[in-house]
Amino acid sequence: AGCGIDFLNSPTQDGMRHYSLYFTHNGRIITHTIESLPVVSGDLYPAVELTAMNGSVEFLENAPLPRSNALLSSVGWMRSRHMTVCGLGHTLLYERDGLGVVAKCREVGLALAANQLTPQQNFFQVELHSAGEKGMIAVGLCNAGYPDNNLPGWRSFSIAYHADDGGIFESSGRTSMYAPKCQTGDTMGCGIDFSSSGRTSVQDKVDIFFTKNGLEVFRRSVAVFPGGFYPAVGLLSKGERVFVELRHFEPSQTSLNITT
């Protein structure tokens, strides 16, 4: 476990330095503080508390920087529904109870990114910190006008990878396409291979790919959505919590076996 200061996002206001802190697990950033910590004078010092008898830790003062680009930029969201967004936009927490199929449209949590994927930032991934009670987590792409009360992939102009059953849903609530299921600790990714098409008209297609733990598990050629390709995350069961990163990604030549 680790703790650090994000100096790039720690402004000085009213004579006080407002420090933005981040925390790591096994060298990877898992969350930022929701609000910056104001410090009037002095410095911040590392501190460790041990509460278990005979507990011990090793303090690594010169630990390597986290394996993440999360310190470089925040994640902006066009809109979010039934979610708490924190940690510079990287962490999404589902706020509802997830009442099941009967009430699923009323309970859907959806976050739609503020910006489309681009050739420079063609990929985003979602680490499942908690899959909640049912693991009803969807990661994919939607157009800007996608309805808030549907998981990505369920309605027109969307495609998504669903964690609970591994389904790849494309503009429909039903599917016959599957990839491996995902659970707590797994990382789900979605990206666009812009090299698959150099054209930009609505009739043109691009390859959209999905990953599990960094390996490509599914690829499909999809017509460009009117309104663009926006990263989208859907949550629908109690206790779900995910961490989102946007970046450039070249899919691995190694793929997992597809399950049906």
PDB file of C-alpha atoms in Angstrom:
ATOM      1  CA  ALA A   1       0.000   0.000   0.000  1.00  0.00           C
ATOM      2  CA  GLY A   2       1.246   3.484  -0.788  1.00  0.00           C
ATOM      3  CA  CYS A   3       0.405   7.162  -0.541  1.00  0.00           C
ATOM      4  CA  GLY A   4       1.629  10.164  -2.517  1.00  0.00           C
ATOM      5  CA  ILE A   5       0.950  13.764  -3.448  1.00  0.00           C
ATOM      6  CA  ASP A   6      -0.263  14.727  -6.928  1.00  0.00           C
ATOM      7  CA  PHE A   7       1.604  18.036  -7.214  1.00  0.00           C
ATOM      8  CA  LEU A   8       0.221  18.634 -10.729  1.00  0.00           C
ATOM      9  CA  ASN A   9      -3.263  18.945  -9.210  1.00  0.00           C
ATOM     10  CA  SER A  10      -2.343  20.702  -5.945  1.00  0.00           C
ATOM     11  CA  PRO A  11      -3.026  24.430  -6.444  1.00  0.00           C
ATOM     12  CA  THR A  12      -2.344  27.306  -4.069  1.00  0.00           C
ATOM     13  CA  GLN A  13      -5.513  29.197  -3.059  1.00  0.00           C
ATOM     14  CA  ASP A  14      -5.889  32.023  -0.535  1.00  0.00           C
ATOM     15  CA  GLY A  15      -2.336  31.538   0.642  1.00  0.00           C
ATOM     16  CA  MET A  16      -2.855  27.823   1.344  1.00  0.00           C
ATOM     17  CA  ARG A  17      -1.536  24.878  -0.632  1.00  0.00           C
ATOM     18  CA  HIS A  18      -4.343  22.395  -1.373  1.00  0.00           C
ATOM     19  CA  TYR A  19      -2.772  18.963  -1.723  1.00  0.00           C
ATOM     20  CA  SER A  20      -4.404  16.249  -3.828  1.00  0.00           C
ATOM     21  CA  LEU A  21      -3.419  12.841  -2.447  1.00  0.00           C
ATOM     22  CA  TYR A  22      -3.505   9.442  -4.124  1.00  0.00           C
ATOM     23  CA  PHE A  23      -3.301   5.918  -2.767  1.00  0.00           C
ATOM     24  CA  THR A  24      -1.857   2.767  -4.341  1.00  0.00           C
ATOM     25  CA  HIS A  25      -2.177  -1.005  -4.079  1.00  0.00           C
ATOM     26  CA  ASN A  26       0.740  -3.110  -5.358  1.00  0.00           C
ATOM     27  CA  GLY A  27       2.194  -0.092  -7.134  1.00  0.00           C
ATOM     28  CA  ARG A  28      -1.018   0.901  -8.909  1.00  0.00           C
ATOM     29  CA  ILE A  29      -3.159   3.970  -8.161  1.00  0.00           C
ATOM     30  CA  ILE A  30      -6.571   2.945  -6.819  1.00  0.00           C
ATOM     31  CA  THR A  31      -8.049   6.306  -5.823  1.00  0.00           C
ATOM     32  CA  HIS A  32      -7.471  10.019  -5.283  1.00  0.00           C
ATOM     33  CA  THR A  33      -8.861  12.074  -2.434  1.00  0.00           C
ATOM     34  CA  ILE A  34     -12.299  13.431  -3.327  1.00  0.00           C
ATOM     35  CA  GLU A  35     -11.322  16.932  -2.177  1.00  0.00           C
ATOM     36  CA  SER A  36      -7.881  18.460  -1.836  1.00  0.00           C
ATOM     37  CA  LEU A  37      -6.363  18.774   1.640  1.00  0.00           C
ATOM     38  CA  PRO A  38      -5.637  22.399   2.665  1.00  0.00           C
ATOM     39  CA  VAL A  39      -2.373  22.985   4.562  1.00  0.00           C
ATOM     40  CA  VAL A  40      -1.843  26.423   6.149  1.00  0.00           C
ATOM     41  CA  SER A  41       1.795  25.974   7.118  1.00  0.00           C
ATOM     42  CA  GLY A  42       4.420  23.287   7.425  1.00  0.00           C
ATOM     43  CA  ASP A  43       4.631  20.079   5.449  1.00  0.00           C
ATOM     44  CA  LEU A  44       2.924  16.728   5.157  1.00  0.00           C
ATOM     45  CA  TYR A  45       4.795  13.761   6.645  1.00  0.00           C
ATOM     46  CA  PRO A  46       4.330  10.026   5.973  1.00  0.00           C
ATOM     47  CA  ALA A  47       2.492   8.230   8.786  1.00  0.00           C
ATOM     48  CA  VAL A  48       1.641   4.578   9.469  1.00  0.00           C
ATOM     49  CA  GLU A  49      -0.731   3.143  12.070  1.00  0.00           C
ATOM     50  CA  LEU A  50      -0.571  -0.476  13.284  1.00  0.00           C
ATOM     51  CA  THR A  51      -3.526  -1.799  15.275  1.00  0.00           C
ATOM     52  CA  ALA A  52      -2.926  -5.573  15.277  1.00  0.00           C
ATOM     53  CA  MET A  53      -0.635  -7.151  17.877  1.00  0.00           C
ATOM     54  CA  ASN A  54       2.778  -8.062  16.412  1.00  0.00           C
ATOM     55  CA  GLY A  55       1.885  -6.288  13.169  1.00  0.00           C
ATOM     56  CA  SER A  56       4.813  -5.050  11.088  1.00  0.00           C
ATOM     57  CA  VAL A  57       5.442  -3.200   7.835  1.00  0.00           C
ATOM     58  CA  GLU A  58       8.489  -2.198   5.791  1.00  0.00           C
ATOM     59  CA  PHE A  59       8.736   1.496   4.958  1.00  0.00           C
ATOM     60  CA  LEU A  60      10.060   2.163   1.440  1.00  0.00           C
ATOM     61  CA  GLU A  61      10.903   5.858   1.331  1.00  0.00           C
ATOM     62  CA  ASN A  62      12.157   5.849  -2.266  1.00  0.00           C
ATOM     63  CA  ALA A  63       9.485   3.604  -3.766  1.00  0.00           C
ATOM     64  CA  PRO A  64       9.055   3.783  -7.576  1.00  0.00           C
ATOM     65  CA  LEU A  65       6.279   5.946  -8.985  1.00  0.00           C
ATOM     66  CA  PRO A  66       2.922   4.226  -9.591  1.00  0.00           C
ATOM     67  CA  ARG A  67       2.389   2.326 -12.860  1.00  0.00           C
ATOM     68  CA  SER A  68      -0.334   4.647 -14.129  1.00  0.00           C
ATOM     69  CA  ASN A  69      -0.904   7.819 -16.103  1.00  0.00           C
ATOM     70  CA  ALA A  70      -3.659   8.770 -13.654  1.00  0.00           C
ATOM     71  CA  LEU A  71      -1.546  11.639 -12.276  1.00  0.00           C
ATOM     72  CA  LEU A  72      -1.343  13.312 -15.677  1.00  0.00           C
ATOM     73  CA  SER A  73      -4.999  14.131 -16.239  1.00  0.00           C
ATOM     74  CA  SER A  74      -8.438  13.781 -14.758  1.00  0.00           C
ATOM     75  CA  VAL A  75     -11.321  11.902 -16.392  1.00  0.00           C
ATOM     76  CA  GLY A  76     -14.120  14.229 -17.483  1.00  0.00           C
ATOM     77  CA  TRP A  77     -17.716  13.024 -17.648  1.00  0.00           C
ATOM     78  CA  MET A  78     -20.425  14.527 -19.826  1.00  0.00           C
ATOM     79  CA  ARG A  79     -23.029  13.204 -17.417  1.00  0.00           C
ATOM     80  CA  SER A  80     -23.506  10.531 -14.790  1.00  0.00           C
ATOM     81  CA  ARG A  81     -26.590   8.939 -13.237  1.00  0.00           C
ATOM     82  CA  HIS A  82     -26.929   7.046  -9.930  1.00  0.00           C
ATOM     83  CA  MET A  83     -23.165   7.236  -9.365  1.00  0.00           C
ATOM     84  CA  THR A  84     -20.743   9.014  -7.078  1.00  0.00           C
ATOM     85  CA  VAL A  85     -17.793  10.312  -9.104  1.00  0.00           C
ATOM     86  CA  CYS A  86     -14.597  10.993  -7.153  1.00  0.00           C
ATOM     87  CA  GLY A  87     -10.808  10.871  -7.327  1.00  0.00           C
ATOM     88  CA  LEU A  88     -10.452  13.358 -10.227  1.00  0.00           C
ATOM     89  CA  GLY A  89     -13.149  11.422 -12.064  1.00  0.00           C
ATOM     90  CA  HIS A  90     -11.325   8.091 -12.009  1.00  0.00           C
ATOM     91  CA  THR A  91     -13.491   6.333  -9.394  1.00  0.00           C
ATOM     92  CA  LEU A  92     -17.182   5.521  -9.945  1.00  0.00           C
ATOM     93  CA  LEU A  93     -19.377   4.229  -7.110  1.00  0.00           C
ATOM     94  CA  TYR A  94     -22.860   2.821  -7.691  1.00  0.00           C
ATOM     95  CA  GLU A  95     -25.377   4.596  -5.422  1.00  0.00           C
ATOM     96  CA  ARG A  96     -28.477   2.411  -5.749  1.00  0.00           C
ATOM     97  CA  ASP A  97     -29.602  -1.010  -4.503  1.00  0.00           C
ATOM     98  CA  GLY A  98     -29.944  -2.560  -7.962  1.00  0.00           C
ATOM     99  CA  LEU A  99     -33.441  -4.009  -7.595  1.00  0.00           C
ATOM    100  CA  GLY A 100     -33.104  -6.554 -10.399  1.00  0.00           C
ATOM    101  CA  VAL A 101     -34.606  -7.122 -13.826  1.00  0.00           C
ATOM    102  CA  VAL A 102     -38.077  -5.710 -13.128  1.00  0.00           C
ATOM    103  CA  ALA A 103     -36.744  -2.323 -12.079  1.00  0.00           C
ATOM    104  CA  LYS A 104     -33.481  -2.412 -14.029  1.00  0.00           C
ATOM    105  CA  CYS A 105     -34.115   0.633 -16.238  1.00  0.00           C
ATOM    106  CA  ARG A 106     -35.053   2.698 -13.200  1.00  0.00           C
ATOM    107  CA  GLU A 107     -31.898   1.606 -11.366  1.00  0.00           C
ATOM    108  CA  VAL A 108     -29.270   1.796 -14.128  1.00  0.00           C
ATOM    109  CA  GLY A 109     -26.182   3.821 -13.285  1.00  0.00           C
ATOM    110  CA  LEU A 110     -24.508   5.313 -16.354  1.00  0.00           C
ATOM    111  CA  ALA A 111     -21.437   7.506 -16.802  1.00  0.00           C
ATOM    112  CA  LEU A 112     -20.739   8.951 -20.270  1.00  0.00           C
ATOM    113  CA  ALA A 113     -17.342  10.524 -20.904  1.00  0.00           C
ATOM    114  CA  ALA A 114     -17.077  14.164 -21.952  1.00  0.00           C
ATOM    115  CA  ASN A 115     -14.782  13.408 -24.891  1.00  0.00           C
ATOM    116  CA  GLN A 116     -14.727  10.867 -27.697  1.00  0.00           C
ATOM    117  CA  LEU A 117     -11.914   8.388 -28.199  1.00  0.00           C
ATOM    118  CA  THR A 118      -9.251   9.634 -30.632  1.00  0.00           C
ATOM    119  CA  PRO A 119      -6.245   8.080 -32.404  1.00  0.00           C
ATOM    120  CA  GLN A 120      -4.055   9.594 -29.656  1.00  0.00           C
ATOM    121  CA  GLN A 121      -6.302   8.331 -26.831  1.00  0.00           C
ATOM    122  CA  ASN A 122      -8.013   5.337 -28.367  1.00  0.00           C
ATOM    123  CA  PHE A 123      -8.676   3.178 -25.329  1.00  0.00           C
ATOM    124  CA  PHE A 124     -10.056   3.165 -21.809  1.00  0.00           C
ATOM    125  CA  GLN A 125     -10.027   0.502 -19.149  1.00  0.00           C
ATOM    126  CA  VAL A 126     -12.036  -0.123 -16.018  1.00  0.00           C
ATOM    127  CA  GLU A 127     -10.587  -1.941 -13.024  1.00  0.00           C
ATOM    128  CA  LEU A 128     -13.259  -3.728 -10.987  1.00  0.00           C
ATOM    129  CA  HIS A 129     -12.460  -2.786  -7.397  1.00  0.00           C
ATOM    130  CA  SER A 130     -15.748  -4.397  -6.409  1.00  0.00           C
ATOM    131  CA  ALA A 131     -18.138  -6.285  -8.674  1.00  0.00           C
ATOM    132  CA  GLY A 132     -20.882  -5.815  -6.087  1.00  0.00           C
ATOM    133  CA  GLU A 133     -23.651  -8.327  -5.535  1.00  0.00           C
ATOM    134  CA  LYS A 134     -24.215  -9.348  -9.172  1.00  0.00           C
ATOM    135  CA  GLY A 135     -21.341  -7.919 -11.225  1.00  0.00           C
ATOM    136  CA  MET A 136     -23.677  -6.128 -13.619  1.00  0.00           C
ATOM    137  CA  ILE A 137     -20.941  -3.848 -14.974  1.00  0.00           C
ATOM    138  CA  ALA A 138     -20.848  -2.764 -18.624  1.00  0.00           C
ATOM    139  CA  VAL A 139     -17.893  -1.143 -20.408  1.00  0.00           C
ATOM    140  CA  GLY A 140     -18.212   0.170 -23.935  1.00  0.00           C
ATOM    141  CA  LEU A 141     -18.968   2.994 -26.344  1.00  0.00           C
ATOM    142  CA  CYS A 142     -22.133   5.034 -26.925  1.00  0.00           C
ATOM    143  CA  ASN A 143     -23.074   8.090 -28.941  1.00  0.00           C
ATOM    144  CA  ALA A 144     -23.612  11.438 -27.222  1.00  0.00           C
ATOM    145  CA  GLY A 145     -27.409  11.092 -27.076  1.00  0.00           C
ATOM    146  CA  TYR A 146     -27.507   7.644 -25.459  1.00  0.00           C
ATOM    147  CA  PRO A 147     -30.377   7.268 -22.921  1.00  0.00           C
ATOM    148  CA  ASP A 148     -29.317   7.331 -19.259  1.00  0.00           C
ATOM    149  CA  ASN A 149     -31.659   4.523 -18.177  1.00  0.00           C
ATOM    150  CA  ASN A 150     -29.984   1.747 -20.195  1.00  0.00           C
ATOM    151  CA  LEU A 151     -26.705  -0.089 -19.770  1.00  0.00           C
ATOM    152  CA  PRO A 152     -24.266   0.473 -22.650  1.00  0.00           C
ATOM    153  CA  GLY A 153     -24.996  -1.974 -25.457  1.00  0.00           C
ATOM    154  CA  TRP A 154     -28.739  -2.261 -24.807  1.00  0.00           C
ATOM    155  CA  ARG A 155     -29.916   0.479 -27.188  1.00  0.00           C
ATOM    156  CA  SER A 156     -29.065   1.842 -30.622  1.00  0.00           C
ATOM    157  CA  PHE A 157     -25.616   3.324 -31.278  1.00  0.00           C
ATOM    158  CA  SER A 158     -23.839   1.476 -28.504  1.00  0.00           C
ATOM    159  CA  ILE A 159     -21.659  -1.577 -27.974  1.00  0.00           C
ATOM    160  CA  ALA A 160     -20.402  -2.925 -24.650  1.00  0.00           C
ATOM    161  CA  TYR A 161     -18.731  -5.800 -22.801  1.00  0.00           C
ATOM    162  CA  HIS A 162     -20.758  -6.996 -19.773  1.00  0.00           C
ATOM    163  CA  ALA A 163     -18.904  -8.472 -16.800  1.00  0.00           C
ATOM    164  CA  ASP A 164     -21.574 -10.758 -15.340  1.00  0.00           C
ATOM    165  CA  ASP A 165     -22.038 -13.039 -18.362  1.00  0.00           C
ATOM    166  CA  GLY A 166     -19.247 -11.916 -20.711  1.00  0.00           C
ATOM    167  CA  GLY A 167     -21.829 -10.819 -23.266  1.00  0.00           C
ATOM    168  CA  ILE A 168     -20.933  -8.382 -26.036  1.00  0.00           C
ATOM    169  CA  PHE A 169     -24.089  -6.343 -26.547  1.00  0.00           C
ATOM    170  CA  GLU A 170     -24.484  -4.251 -29.702  1.00  0.00           C
ATOM    171  CA  SER A 171     -27.531  -1.960 -29.891  1.00  0.00           C
ATOM    172  CA  SER A 172     -29.758  -4.663 -28.376  1.00  0.00           C
ATOM    173  CA  GLY A 173     -30.733  -6.182 -25.024  1.00  0.00           C
ATOM    174  CA  ARG A 174     -29.976  -9.640 -26.430  1.00  0.00           C
ATOM    175  CA  THR A 175     -26.730 -11.126 -27.712  1.00  0.00           C
ATOM    176  CA  SER A 176     -25.138 -14.292 -29.027  1.00  0.00           C
ATOM    177  CA  MET A 177     -21.575 -12.921 -28.790  1.00  0.00           C
ATOM    178  CA  TYR A 178     -19.533 -13.701 -25.688  1.00  0.00           C
ATOM    179  CA  ALA A 179     -16.106 -13.104 -24.157  1.00  0.00           C
ATOM    180  CA  PRO A 180     -14.799 -14.286 -20.755  1.00  0.00           C
ATOM    181  CA  LYS A 181     -16.718 -13.209 -17.652  1.00  0.00           C
ATOM    182  CA  CYS A 182     -15.109 -10.695 -15.270  1.00  0.00           C
ATOM    183  CA  GLN A 183     -15.120 -10.309 -11.489  1.00  0.00           C
ATOM    184  CA  THR A 184     -13.559  -8.258  -8.703  1.00  0.00           C
ATOM    185  CA  GLY A 185      -9.875  -7.615  -9.453  1.00  0.00           C
ATOM    186  CA  ASP A 186     -10.209  -7.975 -13.222  1.00  0.00           C
ATOM    187  CA  THR A 187      -9.666  -5.122 -15.677  1.00  0.00           C
ATOM    188  CA  MET A 188     -12.027  -4.634 -18.633  1.00  0.00           C
ATOM    189  CA  GLY A 189     -11.004  -2.462 -21.575  1.00  0.00           C
ATOM    190  CA  CYS A 190     -12.529  -1.014 -24.735  1.00  0.00           C
ATOM    191  CA  GLY A 191     -10.818   0.717 -27.630  1.00  0.00           C
ATOM    192  CA  ILE A 192     -10.922   1.642 -31.295  1.00  0.00           C
ATOM    193  CA  ASP A 193      -8.402   0.477 -33.879  1.00  0.00           C
ATOM    194  CA  PHE A 194      -8.387   3.609 -36.029  1.00  0.00           C
ATOM    195  CA  SER A 195      -5.965   1.998 -38.476  1.00  0.00           C
ATOM    196  CA  SER A 196      -8.841  -0.240 -39.623  1.00  0.00           C
ATOM    197  CA  SER A 197     -10.445   2.709 -41.450  1.00  0.00           C
ATOM    198  CA  GLY A 198      -9.073   6.013 -42.680  1.00  0.00           C
ATOM    199  CA  ARG A 199     -12.488   7.346 -43.645  1.00  0.00           C
ATOM    200  CA  THR A 200     -14.911   9.347 -41.517  1.00  0.00           C
ATOM    201  CA  SER A 201     -18.382   9.171 -43.105  1.00  0.00           C
ATOM    202  CA  VAL A 202     -21.327   7.638 -41.229  1.00  0.00           C
ATOM    203  CA  GLN A 203     -21.282   4.614 -43.569  1.00  0.00           C
ATOM    204  CA  ASP A 204     -17.684   3.768 -42.720  1.00  0.00           C
ATOM    205  CA  LYS A 205     -16.621   1.215 -40.154  1.00  0.00           C
ATOM    206  CA  VAL A 206     -13.893   0.889 -37.549  1.00  0.00           C
ATOM    207  CA  ASP A 207     -12.753  -2.084 -35.470  1.00  0.00           C
ATOM    208  CA  ILE A 208     -13.797  -1.915 -31.838  1.00  0.00           C
ATOM    209  CA  PHE A 209     -11.954  -4.264 -29.500  1.00  0.00           C
ATOM    210  CA  PHE A 210     -12.406  -5.352 -25.894  1.00  0.00           C
ATOM    211  CA  THR A 211      -9.808  -6.594 -23.425  1.00  0.00           C
ATOM    212  CA  LYS A 212      -9.669  -8.537 -20.183  1.00  0.00           C
ATOM    213  CA  ASN A 213      -6.595  -7.975 -18.010  1.00  0.00           C
ATOM    214  CA  GLY A 214      -4.708  -6.426 -20.932  1.00  0.00           C
ATOM    215  CA  LEU A 215      -5.389  -9.155 -23.503  1.00  0.00           C
ATOM    216  CA  GLU A 216      -7.747  -8.691 -26.427  1.00  0.00           C
ATOM    217  CA  VAL A 217     -10.788 -10.973 -26.084  1.00  0.00           C
ATOM    218  CA  PHE A 218     -13.175  -9.697 -28.766  1.00  0.00           C
ATOM    219  CA  ARG A 219     -13.078  -7.547 -31.911  1.00  0.00           C
ATOM    220  CA  ARG A 220     -15.862  -6.395 -34.188  1.00  0.00           C
ATOM    221  CA  SER A 221     -16.179  -4.046 -37.158  1.00  0.00           C
ATOM    222  CA  VAL A 222     -18.838  -1.438 -36.343  1.00  0.00           C
ATOM    223  CA  ALA A 223     -20.355   1.379 -38.399  1.00  0.00           C
ATOM    224  CA  VAL A 224     -19.423   4.799 -37.019  1.00  0.00           C
ATOM    225  CA  PHE A 225     -22.158   6.002 -34.655  1.00  0.00           C
ATOM    226  CA  PRO A 226     -23.850   9.300 -35.545  1.00  0.00           C
ATOM    227  CA  GLY A 227     -22.798  11.503 -32.655  1.00  0.00           C
ATOM    228  CA  GLY A 228     -19.476   9.763 -32.113  1.00  0.00           C
ATOM    229  CA  PHE A 229     -17.869   7.094 -29.913  1.00  0.00           C
ATOM    230  CA  TYR A 230     -17.922   8.111 -26.221  1.00  0.00           C
ATOM    231  CA  PRO A 231     -16.559   5.872 -23.452  1.00  0.00           C
ATOM    232  CA  ALA A 232     -19.374   4.661 -21.223  1.00  0.00           C
ATOM    233  CA  VAL A 233     -19.573   2.716 -17.968  1.00  0.00           C
ATOM    234  CA  GLY A 234     -22.776   1.153 -16.652  1.00  0.00           C
ATOM    235  CA  LEU A 235     -23.366  -0.180 -13.129  1.00  0.00           C
ATOM    236  CA  LEU A 236     -26.430  -2.072 -11.895  1.00  0.00           C
ATOM    237  CA  SER A 237     -25.852  -3.988  -8.673  1.00  0.00           C
ATOM    238  CA  LYS A 238     -25.300  -2.917  -5.078  1.00  0.00           C
ATOM    239  CA  GLY A 239     -21.716  -2.283  -3.992  1.00  0.00           C
ATOM    240  CA  GLU A 240     -20.127  -1.871  -7.426  1.00  0.00           C
ATOM    241  CA  ARG A 241     -17.007   0.298  -7.548  1.00  0.00           C
ATOM    242  CA  VAL A 242     -14.660   0.781 -10.510  1.00  0.00           C
ATOM    243  CA  PHE A 243     -11.536   2.763 -11.400  1.00  0.00           C
ATOM    244  CA  VAL A 244     -11.284   4.271 -14.905  1.00  0.00           C
ATOM    245  CA  GLU A 245      -8.213   5.138 -17.000  1.00  0.00           C
ATOM    246  CA  LEU A 246      -8.062   6.681 -20.496  1.00  0.00           C
ATOM    247  CA  ARG A 247      -4.959   6.195 -22.626  1.00  0.00           C
ATOM    248  CA  HIS A 248      -3.445   4.932 -25.871  1.00  0.00           C
ATOM    249  CA  PHE A 249      -3.287   1.182 -26.295  1.00  0.00           C
ATOM    250  CA  GLU A 250      -1.954  -1.286 -28.851  1.00  0.00           C
ATOM    251  CA  PRO A 251      -3.801  -4.608 -28.501  1.00  0.00           C
ATOM    252  CA  SER A 252      -1.706  -7.655 -27.656  1.00  0.00           C
ATOM    253  CA  GLN A 253      -1.230 -10.222 -30.377  1.00  0.00           C
ATOM    254  CA  THR A 254      -2.155 -12.824 -27.745  1.00  0.00           C
ATOM    255  CA  SER A 255      -5.869 -13.285 -27.156  1.00  0.00           C
ATOM    256  CA  LEU A 256      -7.821 -15.196 -24.546  1.00  0.00           C
ATOM    257  CA  ASN A 257     -10.035 -18.033 -25.666  1.00  0.00           C
ATOM    258  CA  ILE A 258     -13.576 -16.850 -26.383  1.00  0.00           C
ATOM    259  CA  THR A 259     -16.291 -18.676 -24.452  1.00  0.00           C
ATOM    260  CA  THR A 260     -19.829 -19.200 -25.665  1.00  0.00           C
TER     261      THR A 260
END
